[in-house]
Every structure is written in C-alpha cells, then in structure tokens.
GROMACS .gro file of C-alpha atoms in nm:
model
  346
    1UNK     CA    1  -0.996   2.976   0.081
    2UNK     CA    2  -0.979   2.581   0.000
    3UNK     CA    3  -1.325   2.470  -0.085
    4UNK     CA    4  -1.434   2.211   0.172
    5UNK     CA    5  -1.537   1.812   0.033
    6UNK     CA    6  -1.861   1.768   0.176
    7UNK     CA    7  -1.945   1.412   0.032
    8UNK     CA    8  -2.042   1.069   0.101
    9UNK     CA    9  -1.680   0.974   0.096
   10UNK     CA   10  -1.397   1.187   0.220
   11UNK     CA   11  -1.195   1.061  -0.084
   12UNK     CA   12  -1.427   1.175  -0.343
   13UNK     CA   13  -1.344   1.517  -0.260
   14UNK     CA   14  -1.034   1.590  -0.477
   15UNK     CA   15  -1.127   1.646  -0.856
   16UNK     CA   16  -1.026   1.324  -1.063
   17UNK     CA   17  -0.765   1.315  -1.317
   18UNK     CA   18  -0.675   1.611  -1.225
   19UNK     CA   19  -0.341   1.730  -0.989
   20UNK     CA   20  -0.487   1.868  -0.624
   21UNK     CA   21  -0.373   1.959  -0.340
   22UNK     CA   22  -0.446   1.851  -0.012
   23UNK     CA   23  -0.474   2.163   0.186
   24UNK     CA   24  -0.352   2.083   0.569
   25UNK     CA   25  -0.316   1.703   0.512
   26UNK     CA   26  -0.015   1.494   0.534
   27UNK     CA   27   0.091   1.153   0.437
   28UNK     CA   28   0.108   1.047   0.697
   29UNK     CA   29  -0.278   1.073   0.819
   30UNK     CA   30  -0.373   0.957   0.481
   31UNK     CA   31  -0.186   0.619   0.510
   32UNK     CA   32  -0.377   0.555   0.840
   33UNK     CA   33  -0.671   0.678   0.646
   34UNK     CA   34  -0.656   0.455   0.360
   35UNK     CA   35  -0.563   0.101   0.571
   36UNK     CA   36  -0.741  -0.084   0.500
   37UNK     CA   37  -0.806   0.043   0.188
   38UNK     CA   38  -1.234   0.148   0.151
   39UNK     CA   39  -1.398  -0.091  -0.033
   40UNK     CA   40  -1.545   0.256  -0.209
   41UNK     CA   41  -1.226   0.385  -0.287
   42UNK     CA   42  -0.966   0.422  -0.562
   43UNK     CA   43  -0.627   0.184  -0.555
   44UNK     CA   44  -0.399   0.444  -0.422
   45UNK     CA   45   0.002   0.441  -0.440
   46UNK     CA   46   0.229   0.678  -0.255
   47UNK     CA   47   0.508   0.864  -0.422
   48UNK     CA   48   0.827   0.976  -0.183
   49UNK     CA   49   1.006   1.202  -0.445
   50UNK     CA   50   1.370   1.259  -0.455
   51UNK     CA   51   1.535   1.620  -0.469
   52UNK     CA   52   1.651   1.783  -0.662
   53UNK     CA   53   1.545   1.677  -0.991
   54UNK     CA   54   1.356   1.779  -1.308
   55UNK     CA   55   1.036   1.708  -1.409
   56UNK     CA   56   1.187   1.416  -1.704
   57UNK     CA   57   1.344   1.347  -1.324
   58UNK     CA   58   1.078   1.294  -1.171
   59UNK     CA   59   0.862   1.091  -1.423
   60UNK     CA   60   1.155   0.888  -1.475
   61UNK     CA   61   1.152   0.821  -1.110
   62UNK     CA   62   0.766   0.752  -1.044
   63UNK     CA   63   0.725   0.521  -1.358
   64UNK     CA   64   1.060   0.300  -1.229
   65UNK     CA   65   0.869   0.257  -0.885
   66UNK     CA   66   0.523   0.216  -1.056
   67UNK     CA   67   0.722  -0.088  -1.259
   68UNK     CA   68   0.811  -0.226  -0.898
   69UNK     CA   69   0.505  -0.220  -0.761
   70UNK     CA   70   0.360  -0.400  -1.092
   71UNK     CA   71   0.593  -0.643  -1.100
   72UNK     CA   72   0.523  -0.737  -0.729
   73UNK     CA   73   0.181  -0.747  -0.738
   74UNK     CA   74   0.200  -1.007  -1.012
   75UNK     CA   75  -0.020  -1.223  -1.079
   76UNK     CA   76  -0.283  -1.035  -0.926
   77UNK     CA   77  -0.367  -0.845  -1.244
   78UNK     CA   78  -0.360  -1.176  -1.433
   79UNK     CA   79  -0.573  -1.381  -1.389
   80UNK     CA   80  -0.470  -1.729  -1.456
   81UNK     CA   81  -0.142  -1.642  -1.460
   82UNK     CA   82  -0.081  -1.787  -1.092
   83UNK     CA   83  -0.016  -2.190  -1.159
   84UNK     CA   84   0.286  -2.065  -1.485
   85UNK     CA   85   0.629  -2.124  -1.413
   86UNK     CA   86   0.873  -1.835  -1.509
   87UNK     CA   87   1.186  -2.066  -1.518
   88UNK     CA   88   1.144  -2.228  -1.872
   89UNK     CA   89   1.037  -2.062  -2.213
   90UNK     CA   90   0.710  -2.176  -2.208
   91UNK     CA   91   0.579  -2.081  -1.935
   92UNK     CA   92   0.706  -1.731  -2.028
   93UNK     CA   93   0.551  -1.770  -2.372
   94UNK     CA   94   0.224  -1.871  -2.201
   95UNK     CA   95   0.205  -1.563  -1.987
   96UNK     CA   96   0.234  -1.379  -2.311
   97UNK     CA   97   0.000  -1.555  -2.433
   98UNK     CA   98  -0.242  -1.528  -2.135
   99UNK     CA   99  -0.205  -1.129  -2.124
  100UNK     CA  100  -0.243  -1.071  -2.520
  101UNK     CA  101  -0.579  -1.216  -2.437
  102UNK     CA  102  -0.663  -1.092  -2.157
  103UNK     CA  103  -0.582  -0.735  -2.324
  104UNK     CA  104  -0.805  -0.827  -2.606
  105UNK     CA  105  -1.107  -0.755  -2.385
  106UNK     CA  106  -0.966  -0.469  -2.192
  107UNK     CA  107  -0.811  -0.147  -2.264
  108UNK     CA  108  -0.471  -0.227  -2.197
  109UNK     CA  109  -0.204  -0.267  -2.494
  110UNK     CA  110  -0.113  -0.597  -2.542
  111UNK     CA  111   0.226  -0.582  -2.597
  112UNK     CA  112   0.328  -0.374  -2.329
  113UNK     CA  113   0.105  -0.630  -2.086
  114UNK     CA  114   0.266  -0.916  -2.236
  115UNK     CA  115   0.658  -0.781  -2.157
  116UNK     CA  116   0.517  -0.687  -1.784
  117UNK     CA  117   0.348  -1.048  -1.768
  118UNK     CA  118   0.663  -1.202  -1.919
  119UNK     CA  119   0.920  -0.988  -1.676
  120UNK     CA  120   0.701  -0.965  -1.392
  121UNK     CA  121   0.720  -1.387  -1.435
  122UNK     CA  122   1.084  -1.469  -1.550
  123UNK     CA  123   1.247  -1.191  -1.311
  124UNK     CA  124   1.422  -1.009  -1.606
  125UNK     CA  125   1.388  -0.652  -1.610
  126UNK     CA  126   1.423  -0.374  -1.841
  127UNK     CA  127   1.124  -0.267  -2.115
  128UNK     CA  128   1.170  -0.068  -2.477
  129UNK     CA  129   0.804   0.064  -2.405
  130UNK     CA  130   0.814   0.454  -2.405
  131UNK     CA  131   0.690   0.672  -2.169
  132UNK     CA  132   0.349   0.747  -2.208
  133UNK     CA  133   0.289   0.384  -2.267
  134UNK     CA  134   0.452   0.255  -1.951
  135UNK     CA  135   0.247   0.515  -1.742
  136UNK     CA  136  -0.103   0.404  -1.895
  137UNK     CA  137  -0.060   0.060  -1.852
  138UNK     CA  138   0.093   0.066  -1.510
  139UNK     CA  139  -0.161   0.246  -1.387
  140UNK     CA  140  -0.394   0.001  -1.556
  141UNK     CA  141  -0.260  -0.327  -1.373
  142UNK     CA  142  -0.201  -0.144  -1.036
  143UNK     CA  143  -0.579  -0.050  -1.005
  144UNK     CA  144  -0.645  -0.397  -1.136
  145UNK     CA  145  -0.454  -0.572  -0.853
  146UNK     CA  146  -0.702  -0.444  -0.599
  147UNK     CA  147  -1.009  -0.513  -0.837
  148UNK     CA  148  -1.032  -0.085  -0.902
  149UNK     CA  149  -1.101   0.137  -1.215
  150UNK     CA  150  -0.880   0.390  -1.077
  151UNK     CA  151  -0.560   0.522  -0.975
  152UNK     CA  152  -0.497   0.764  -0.715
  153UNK     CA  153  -0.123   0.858  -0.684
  154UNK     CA  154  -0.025   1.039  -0.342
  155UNK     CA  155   0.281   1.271  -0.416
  156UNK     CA  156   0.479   1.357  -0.106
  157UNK     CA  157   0.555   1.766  -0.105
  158UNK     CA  158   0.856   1.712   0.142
  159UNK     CA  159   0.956   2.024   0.379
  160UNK     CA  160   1.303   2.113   0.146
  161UNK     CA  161   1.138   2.144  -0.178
  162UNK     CA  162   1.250   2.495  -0.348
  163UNK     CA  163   1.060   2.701  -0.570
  164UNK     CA  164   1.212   2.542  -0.882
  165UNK     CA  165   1.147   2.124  -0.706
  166UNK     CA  166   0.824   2.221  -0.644
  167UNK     CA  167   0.740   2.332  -1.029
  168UNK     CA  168   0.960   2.037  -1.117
  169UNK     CA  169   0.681   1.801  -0.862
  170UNK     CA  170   0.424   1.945  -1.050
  171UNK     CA  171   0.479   1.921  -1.393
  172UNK     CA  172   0.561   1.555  -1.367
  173UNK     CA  173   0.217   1.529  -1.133
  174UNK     CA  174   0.046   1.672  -1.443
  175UNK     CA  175   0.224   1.456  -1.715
  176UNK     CA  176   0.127   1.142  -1.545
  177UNK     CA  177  -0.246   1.284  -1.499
  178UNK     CA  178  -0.249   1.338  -1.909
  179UNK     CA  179  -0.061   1.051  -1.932
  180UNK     CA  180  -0.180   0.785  -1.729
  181UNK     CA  181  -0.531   0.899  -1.666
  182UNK     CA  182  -0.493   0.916  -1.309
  183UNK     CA  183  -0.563   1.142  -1.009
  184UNK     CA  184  -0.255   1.283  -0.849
  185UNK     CA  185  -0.306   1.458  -0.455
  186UNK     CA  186  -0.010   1.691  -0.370
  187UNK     CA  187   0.034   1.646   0.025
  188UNK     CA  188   0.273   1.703   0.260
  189UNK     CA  189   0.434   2.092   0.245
  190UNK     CA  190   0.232   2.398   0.129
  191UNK     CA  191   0.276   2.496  -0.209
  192UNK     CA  192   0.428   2.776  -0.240
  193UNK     CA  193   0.540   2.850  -0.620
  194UNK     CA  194   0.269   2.714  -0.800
  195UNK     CA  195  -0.075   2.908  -0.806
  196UNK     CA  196  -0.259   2.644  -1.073
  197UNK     CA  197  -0.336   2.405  -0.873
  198UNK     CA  198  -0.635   2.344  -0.714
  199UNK     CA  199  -0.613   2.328  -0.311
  200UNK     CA  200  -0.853   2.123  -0.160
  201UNK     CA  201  -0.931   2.074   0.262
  202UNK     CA  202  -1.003   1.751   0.304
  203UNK     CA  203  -1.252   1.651   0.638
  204UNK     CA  204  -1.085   1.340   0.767
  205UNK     CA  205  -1.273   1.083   1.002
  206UNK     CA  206  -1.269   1.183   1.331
  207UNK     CA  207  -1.049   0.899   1.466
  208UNK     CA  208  -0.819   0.990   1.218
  209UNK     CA  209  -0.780   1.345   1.249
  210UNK     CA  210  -0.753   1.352   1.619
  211UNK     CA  211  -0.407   1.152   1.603
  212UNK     CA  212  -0.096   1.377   1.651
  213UNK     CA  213   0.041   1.491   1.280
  214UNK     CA  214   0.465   1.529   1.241
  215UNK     CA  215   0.696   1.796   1.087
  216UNK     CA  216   0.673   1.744   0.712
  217UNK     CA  217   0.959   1.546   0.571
  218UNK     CA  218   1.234   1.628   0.400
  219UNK     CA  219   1.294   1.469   0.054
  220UNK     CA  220   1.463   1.114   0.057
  221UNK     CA  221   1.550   0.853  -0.236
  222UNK     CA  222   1.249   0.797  -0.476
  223UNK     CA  223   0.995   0.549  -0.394
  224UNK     CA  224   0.651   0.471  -0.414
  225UNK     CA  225   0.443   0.266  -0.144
  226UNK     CA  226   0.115   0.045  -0.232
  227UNK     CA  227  -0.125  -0.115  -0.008
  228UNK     CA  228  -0.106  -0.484   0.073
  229UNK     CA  229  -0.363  -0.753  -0.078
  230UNK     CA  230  -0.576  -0.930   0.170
  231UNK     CA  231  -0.478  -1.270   0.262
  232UNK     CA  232  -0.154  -1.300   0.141
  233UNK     CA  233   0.149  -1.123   0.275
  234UNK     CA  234   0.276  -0.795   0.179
  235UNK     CA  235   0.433  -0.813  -0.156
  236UNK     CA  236   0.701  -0.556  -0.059
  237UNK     CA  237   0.760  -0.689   0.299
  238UNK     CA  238   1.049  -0.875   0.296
  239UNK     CA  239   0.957  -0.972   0.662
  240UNK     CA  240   0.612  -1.077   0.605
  241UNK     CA  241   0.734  -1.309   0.329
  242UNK     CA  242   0.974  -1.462   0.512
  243UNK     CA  243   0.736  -1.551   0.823
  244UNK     CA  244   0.552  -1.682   0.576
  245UNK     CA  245   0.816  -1.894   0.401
  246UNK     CA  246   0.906  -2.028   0.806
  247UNK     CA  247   0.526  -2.099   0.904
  248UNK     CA  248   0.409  -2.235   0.596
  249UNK     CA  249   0.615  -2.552   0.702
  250UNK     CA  250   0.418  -2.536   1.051
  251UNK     CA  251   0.097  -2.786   1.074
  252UNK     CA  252   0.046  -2.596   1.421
  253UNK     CA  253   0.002  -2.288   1.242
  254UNK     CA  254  -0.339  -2.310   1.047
  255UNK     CA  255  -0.588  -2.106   1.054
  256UNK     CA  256  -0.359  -1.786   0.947
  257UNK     CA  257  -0.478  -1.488   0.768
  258UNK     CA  258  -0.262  -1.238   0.607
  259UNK     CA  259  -0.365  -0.897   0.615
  260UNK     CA  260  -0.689  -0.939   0.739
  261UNK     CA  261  -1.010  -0.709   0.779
  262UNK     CA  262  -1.143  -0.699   1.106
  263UNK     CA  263  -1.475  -0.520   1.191
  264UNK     CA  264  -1.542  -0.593   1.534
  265UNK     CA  265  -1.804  -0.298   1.499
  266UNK     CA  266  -2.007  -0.201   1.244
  267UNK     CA  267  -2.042   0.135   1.329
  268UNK     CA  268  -1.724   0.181   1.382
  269UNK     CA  269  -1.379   0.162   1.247
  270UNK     CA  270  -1.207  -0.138   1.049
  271UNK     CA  271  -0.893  -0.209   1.093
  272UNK     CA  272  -0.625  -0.448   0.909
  273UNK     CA  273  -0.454  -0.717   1.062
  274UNK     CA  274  -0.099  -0.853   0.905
  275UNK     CA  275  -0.142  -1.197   1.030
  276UNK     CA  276  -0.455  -1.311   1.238
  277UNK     CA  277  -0.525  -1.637   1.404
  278UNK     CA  278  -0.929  -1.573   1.435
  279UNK     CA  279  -1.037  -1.906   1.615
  280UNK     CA  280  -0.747  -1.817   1.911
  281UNK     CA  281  -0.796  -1.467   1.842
  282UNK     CA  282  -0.422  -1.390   1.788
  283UNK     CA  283  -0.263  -1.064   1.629
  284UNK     CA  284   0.096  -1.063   1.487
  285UNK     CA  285   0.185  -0.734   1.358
  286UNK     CA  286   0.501  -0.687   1.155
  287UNK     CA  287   0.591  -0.314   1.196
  288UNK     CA  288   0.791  -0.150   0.936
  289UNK     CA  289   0.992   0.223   0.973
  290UNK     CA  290   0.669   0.417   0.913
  291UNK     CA  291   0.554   0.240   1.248
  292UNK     CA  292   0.841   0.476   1.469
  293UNK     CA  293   0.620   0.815   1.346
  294UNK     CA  294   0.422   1.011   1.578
  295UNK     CA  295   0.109   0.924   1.385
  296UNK     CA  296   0.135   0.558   1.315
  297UNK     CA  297   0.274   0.506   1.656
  298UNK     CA  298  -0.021   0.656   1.863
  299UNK     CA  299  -0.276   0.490   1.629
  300UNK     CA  300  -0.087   0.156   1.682
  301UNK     CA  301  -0.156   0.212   2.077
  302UNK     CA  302  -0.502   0.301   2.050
  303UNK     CA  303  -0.609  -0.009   1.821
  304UNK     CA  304  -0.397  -0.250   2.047
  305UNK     CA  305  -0.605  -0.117   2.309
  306UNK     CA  306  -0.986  -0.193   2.118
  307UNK     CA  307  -0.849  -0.521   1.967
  308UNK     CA  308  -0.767  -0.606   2.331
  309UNK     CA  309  -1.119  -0.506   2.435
  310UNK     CA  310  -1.270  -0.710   2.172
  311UNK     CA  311  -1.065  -0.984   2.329
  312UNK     CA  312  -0.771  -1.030   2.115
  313UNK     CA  313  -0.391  -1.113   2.211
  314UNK     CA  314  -0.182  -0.854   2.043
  315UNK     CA  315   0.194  -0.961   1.946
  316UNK     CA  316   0.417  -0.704   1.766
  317UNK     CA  317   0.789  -0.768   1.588
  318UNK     CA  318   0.967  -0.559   1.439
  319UNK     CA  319   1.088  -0.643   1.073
  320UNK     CA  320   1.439  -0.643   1.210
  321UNK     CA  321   1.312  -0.886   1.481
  322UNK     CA  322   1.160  -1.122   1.170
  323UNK     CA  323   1.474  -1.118   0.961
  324UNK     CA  324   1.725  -1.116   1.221
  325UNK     CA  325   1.565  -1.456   1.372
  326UNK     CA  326   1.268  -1.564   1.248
  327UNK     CA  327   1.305  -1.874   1.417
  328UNK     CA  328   1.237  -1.698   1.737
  329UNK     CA  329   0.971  -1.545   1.600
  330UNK     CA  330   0.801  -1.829   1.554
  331UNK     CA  331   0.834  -1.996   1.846
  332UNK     CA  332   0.686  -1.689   2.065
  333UNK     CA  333   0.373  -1.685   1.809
  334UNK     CA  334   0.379  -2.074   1.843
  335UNK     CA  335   0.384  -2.083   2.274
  336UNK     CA  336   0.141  -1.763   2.288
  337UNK     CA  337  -0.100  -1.924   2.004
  338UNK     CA  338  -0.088  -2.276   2.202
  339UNK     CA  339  -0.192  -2.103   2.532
  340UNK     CA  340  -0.517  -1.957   2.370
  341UNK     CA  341  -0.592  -2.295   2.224
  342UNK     CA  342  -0.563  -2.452   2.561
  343UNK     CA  343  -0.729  -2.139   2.752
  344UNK     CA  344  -1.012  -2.215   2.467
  345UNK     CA  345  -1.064  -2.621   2.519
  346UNK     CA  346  -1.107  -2.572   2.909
   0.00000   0.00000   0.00000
C-alpha cells in the first residue's frame, strides 16, 4: 500500500531528489493545485513526454524544453539584467559579464550562465554545454525565476506508455534527479513495469480533489509547462503578450495587474488572476487548451461563481479570440471596465 503524506504541506509529501510516484493523482489536479503556485512550495515545471523514445530520448527532450522555459523567463534569474539591450555586442558582453558575477556568489557555473544570459538576451540559440551541465544549471535559474531553492519536475505517465516507454520515462526521471538535483513526481498512468519506485498517495485539498478527474492522456509532442510570474504576463502566452503589447498603448487602461493573487478569504482558497483591474474589480481571463478539460473547466465555473460573490465582473477570451482580433478584445474590456468606473463614481 502507498504510504499516505500526512504533513503541513501536501507537497512535502513526495521524497526530494528522488523519482516518486504519485499514486491516484493526475496532472491535471496538480496544475489546479499548484496555481497559484504556494508561497511554501518548490518552483515546479511540467513535463508532457513524447512516445516512443529512449531514455538519451527523453533527456534530450526535457533539457530542450527546460532551455525554453529558461530562456523565457529571462531576466528573472538575473538580476540587473532587465535595462541590457541584446541587439549590439555590448550589451551581450555585459550580460556575460553580469552572470559571471552573479555566479561568483552562487553555485551556478559561470560559463554555462553566461551563454544562457547571452542567448536568452541576443535570441541566438544553440549551447556546446554537455549534458549534465545543462540540467544543473537549468534547474538552477528555473527555481531562481520564482525566488525557490528547488525544482520539482512533474513527468506526465500518459495512458499509451508500454512496458519498455515506461522504463525509458524512468531512467531519464532518475538521470535528471542525479543530474540536476531535482525532485521528479511520476503522475498520470499507473506504473506498471517498474517496481523501484517509490509510490506515494498524495491528500489533495478538499476543493481540489472534489473536481471531476479525466481519462489519462495519451502521449503527445514533448513539452514542458511552467507557472507564470506575478505581474507580468505569461512568458509562454503568446496571447497574454500580445494584450499586453495592445493595452500598454491605452491611458484608459491603468491600474492592470498581470497574474494576480487574489485572497478574498483568508481561510480560504487563493486564486490567480491573468489580468485584474482591482479598483473596478474587473477579471480578464485568457484561457488556453488546458481550459477545455473536465477539470480545469469545472474549477473555472466554480471560481467565476466566488469571484462574482466577492463582487467581481468576470470576462473570459479565448487565446484564439486575443490573436485573432485583439482589437476587439480590447474594446469589450475597455466598455465593460468604463461601466464599473461609472457604476463606482455614482
């Protein structure tokens, strides 16, 4: 039987640096779980493999997405790094400069955080580093992004992994552990082939564990998901950054925050807001795929429903709505926002 995490924190429960699994979890619950992410918990990354594939495969695949997610993030693992201009050769050689130092008093390796500073800056991709080198300092800067010491890394079992993807899953899972110094949580499909690995149930919050769970997936392409940064838009949301880009232009439009924390209750749950007008108390959520799943759907309906209560003005586009017109998508937030300020002066 899986031992049961009785702890302070539901996320403590899992061993770390080690390779668990999550014992009648899915992703799925854990994304709702971990947004916004606990102010107690690790940075945490989500892995989607793709089948089939070896285990060289599969490290191959994790570190290219890990590089992604790095390179987005920037500069929010360097400090000082935000005002540098990656179109001319010195500001590239400054960023080098900047992250040699900044290594200096850390424990990354400079010269691997220098070419991630320098690439993550100038838009050129492609690094020499090997391996083992790329994996410890990725982890590094991810967990540094959102001000963390650690790395979780969520590896999706999907519903079609054989006996030999599954071995394949977990051999990388416990390369990047030894590697990388991170904790890796198998989730998703029981595992079947591999007895080594510890299995561990998992007691969810209440709220969370309630919603309705889906059929685990089947594999799809390789990629790895990361939580957004408060107050700026999500650095792999093509449609957040361009409302951005249109509003930024907008005098009407002060006031925004981007992926907000709101805790209209102390004792109970926080949620995150992608773009929140709190004076006019105005919501505009920009819902991805993962917003069409069973899970994310019904939780979107029942925190509409309690940001309502709390008297808010929920608006929700899709990120096809954003990028197919964003120009409309402005003017709705514009008309809606300039009723509440009226509603609010009476």
């Amino acid at each position: 039987m899986a031992p049961v995490a009785a702890l302070a924190h539901w996320w403590d429960g899992p061993p770390r640096r080690q390779v668990s699994h999550l014992s009648g979890v899915v992703p799925d619950l854990l994304a709702v779980a971990l947004d916004p992410l606990p102010a107690a918990a690790p940075a945490v990354v989500s892995f989607r493999p793709a089948l089939p594939g070896s285990p060289g495969d599969q490290v191959h695949d994790v570190l290219r997405e890990l590089d992604r997610a790095a390179v987005a993030l920037f500069p929010a693992w360097l400090p000082g790094a935000e005002a540098l201009d990656g179109s001319s050769a010195l500001g590239v050689a400054a960023v080098r400069a900047l992250a040699e130092r900044t290594a200096a008093g850390s424990h990354n390796f400079g010269p691997f955080l220098a070419d991630l500073a320098a690439r993550a800056l100038s838009g050129v991709s492609g690094t020499t580093f090997p391996a083992e080198v790329r994996a410890a300092g990725l982890a590094r800067v991810i967990a540094a992004a959102y001000g963390r010491d650690h790395l979780v890394v969520i590896a999706e079992l999907p519903g079609d992994a054989g006996p030999a993807a599954e071995r394949a899953l977990v051999h990388a899972a416990e390369w990047l552990v030894h590697h990388a110094d991170v904790t890796v949580w198998l989730a998703g499909a029981p595992l079947r082939s591999v007895d080594r690995v510890r299995s561990v149930r998992l007691t969810l919050p209440p709220a969370i564990a309630t919603l309705p769970v889906p059929p685990v997936r089947p594999a799809a392409g390789a990629r790895v998901t990361y939580p957004p940064r408060s107050g700026v838009p999500r650095a792999d949301s093509p449609a957040e950054q361009a409302l951005e880009r249109a509003l930024a232009g907008c005098d009407w439009a002060h006031g925004r925050h981007w992926n907000h924390d709101y805790d209209p209750d102390p004792l109970g749950r926080r949620y995150r807001l992608d773009l929140y007008w709190p004076a006019e108390r105005l919501v505009v959520e920009v819902d991805g795929d993962e917003h069409r799943g069973v899970t994310q759907f019904a939780d979107d309906h029942r925190r509409d429903v309690h940001l309502q209560l709390h008297g808010n003005h929920v608006l929700r586009f899709t990120n096809e709505d954003v990028l197919a017109d964003v120009r409309l998508v402005v003017h709705n937030i514009r008309q809606l926002l300039e009723q509440r300020r009226k509603g609010s002066s009476r």
